[in-house]
CSV table of C-alpha atoms in Angstrom, one decimal:
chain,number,residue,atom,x,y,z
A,1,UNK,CA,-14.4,54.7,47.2
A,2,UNK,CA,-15.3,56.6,44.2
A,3,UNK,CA,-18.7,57.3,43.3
A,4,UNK,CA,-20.3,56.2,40.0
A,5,UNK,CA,-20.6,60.4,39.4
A,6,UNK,CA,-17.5,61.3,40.2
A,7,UNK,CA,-16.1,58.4,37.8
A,8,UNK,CA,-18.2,59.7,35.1
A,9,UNK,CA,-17.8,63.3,35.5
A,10,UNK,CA,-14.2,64.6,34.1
A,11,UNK,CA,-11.9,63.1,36.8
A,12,UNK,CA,-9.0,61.6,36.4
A,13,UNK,CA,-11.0,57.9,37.5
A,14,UNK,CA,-13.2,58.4,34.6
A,15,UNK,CA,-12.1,55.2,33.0
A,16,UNK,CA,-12.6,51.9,33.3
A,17,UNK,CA,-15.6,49.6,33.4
A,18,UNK,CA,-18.0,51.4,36.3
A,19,UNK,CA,-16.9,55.0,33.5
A,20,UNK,CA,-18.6,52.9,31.1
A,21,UNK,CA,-21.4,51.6,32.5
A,22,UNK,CA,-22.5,55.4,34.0
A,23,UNK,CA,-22.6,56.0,30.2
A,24,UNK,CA,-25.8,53.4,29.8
A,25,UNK,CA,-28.2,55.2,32.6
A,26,UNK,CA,-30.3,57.1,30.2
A,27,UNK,CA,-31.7,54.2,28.0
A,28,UNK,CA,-33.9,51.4,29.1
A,29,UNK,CA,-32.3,48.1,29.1
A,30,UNK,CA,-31.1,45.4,31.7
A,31,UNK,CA,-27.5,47.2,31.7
A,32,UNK,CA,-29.0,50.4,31.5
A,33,UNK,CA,-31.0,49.3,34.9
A,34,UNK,CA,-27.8,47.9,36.1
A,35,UNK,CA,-25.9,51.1,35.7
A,36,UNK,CA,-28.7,53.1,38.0
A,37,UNK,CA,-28.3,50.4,40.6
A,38,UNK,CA,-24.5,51.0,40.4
A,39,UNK,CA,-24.8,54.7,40.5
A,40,UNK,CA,-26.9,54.6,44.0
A,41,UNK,CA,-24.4,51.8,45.3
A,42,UNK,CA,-21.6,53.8,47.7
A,43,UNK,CA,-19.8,50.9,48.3
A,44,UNK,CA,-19.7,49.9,44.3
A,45,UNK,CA,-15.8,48.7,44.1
A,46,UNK,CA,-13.9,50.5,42.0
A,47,UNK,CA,-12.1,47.7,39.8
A,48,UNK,CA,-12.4,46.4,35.8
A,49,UNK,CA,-12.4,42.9,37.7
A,50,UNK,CA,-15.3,40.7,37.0
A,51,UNK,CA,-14.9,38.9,39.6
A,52,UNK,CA,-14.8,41.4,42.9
A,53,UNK,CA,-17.8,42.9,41.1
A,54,UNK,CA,-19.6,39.4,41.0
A,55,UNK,CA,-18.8,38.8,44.4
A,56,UNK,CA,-20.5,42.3,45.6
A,57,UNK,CA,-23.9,41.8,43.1
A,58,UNK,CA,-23.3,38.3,45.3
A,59,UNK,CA,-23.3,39.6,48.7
A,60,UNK,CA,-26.0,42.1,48.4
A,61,UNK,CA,-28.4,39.3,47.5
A,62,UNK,CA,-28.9,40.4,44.1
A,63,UNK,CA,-31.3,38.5,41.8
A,64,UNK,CA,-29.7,35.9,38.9
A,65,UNK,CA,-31.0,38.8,36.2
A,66,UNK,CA,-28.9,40.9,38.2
A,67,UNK,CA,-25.6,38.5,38.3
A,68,UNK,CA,-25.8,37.7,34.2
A,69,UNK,CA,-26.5,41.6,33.4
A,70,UNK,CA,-22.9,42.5,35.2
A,71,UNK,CA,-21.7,39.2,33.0
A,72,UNK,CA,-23.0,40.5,29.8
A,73,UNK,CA,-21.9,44.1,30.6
A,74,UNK,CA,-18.8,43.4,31.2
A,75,UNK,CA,-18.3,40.7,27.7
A,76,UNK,CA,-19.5,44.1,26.3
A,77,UNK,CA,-17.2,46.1,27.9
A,78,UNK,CA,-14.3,43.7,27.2
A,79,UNK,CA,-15.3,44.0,23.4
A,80,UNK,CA,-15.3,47.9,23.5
A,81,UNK,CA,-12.3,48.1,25.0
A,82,UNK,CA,-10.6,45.6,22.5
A,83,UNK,CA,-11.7,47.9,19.7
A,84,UNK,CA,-9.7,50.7,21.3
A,85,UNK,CA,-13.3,52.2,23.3
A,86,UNK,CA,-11.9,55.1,25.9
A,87,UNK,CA,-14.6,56.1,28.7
């Protein structure tokens, strides 16, 4: 599985939703936060779907802030993409 650096450095994986979030680290919000936690997660699965990535927040126990950040981040992300948003 691909790391959260090696999607956001200039590989060919650099797309998709986990590209995107690594794009958020630097500033200081609840998706922000999220993206750090992602980027220290190894086992972070490499899919756009909302629902696998639910289901791993879920199974590490995260908090309910935690579960409706990766909701809202990924509404946000769905918007971007729609507007024609490459990572």
């Amino acid at each position: 599985m691909a790391t959260l650096k090696e999607l956001t450095d200039d590989s060919p994986h650099s797309t998709g939703f986990t590209a995107w979030l690594g794009g958020h680290r630097p500033a200081s919000t609840a998706i922000c936060e999220l993206a750090r936690d992602v980027a220290t997660d190894p086992d972070w699965p490499d899919t756009d779907d909302v629902v696998a990535l639910l289901a791993h927040l879920e199974e590490l126990g995260a908090i309910d802030a935690a579960v409706d950040t990766q909701r809202r981040a990924h509404l946000l992300y769905g918007r971007w993409a729609l507007v024609g948003g490459t990572a």
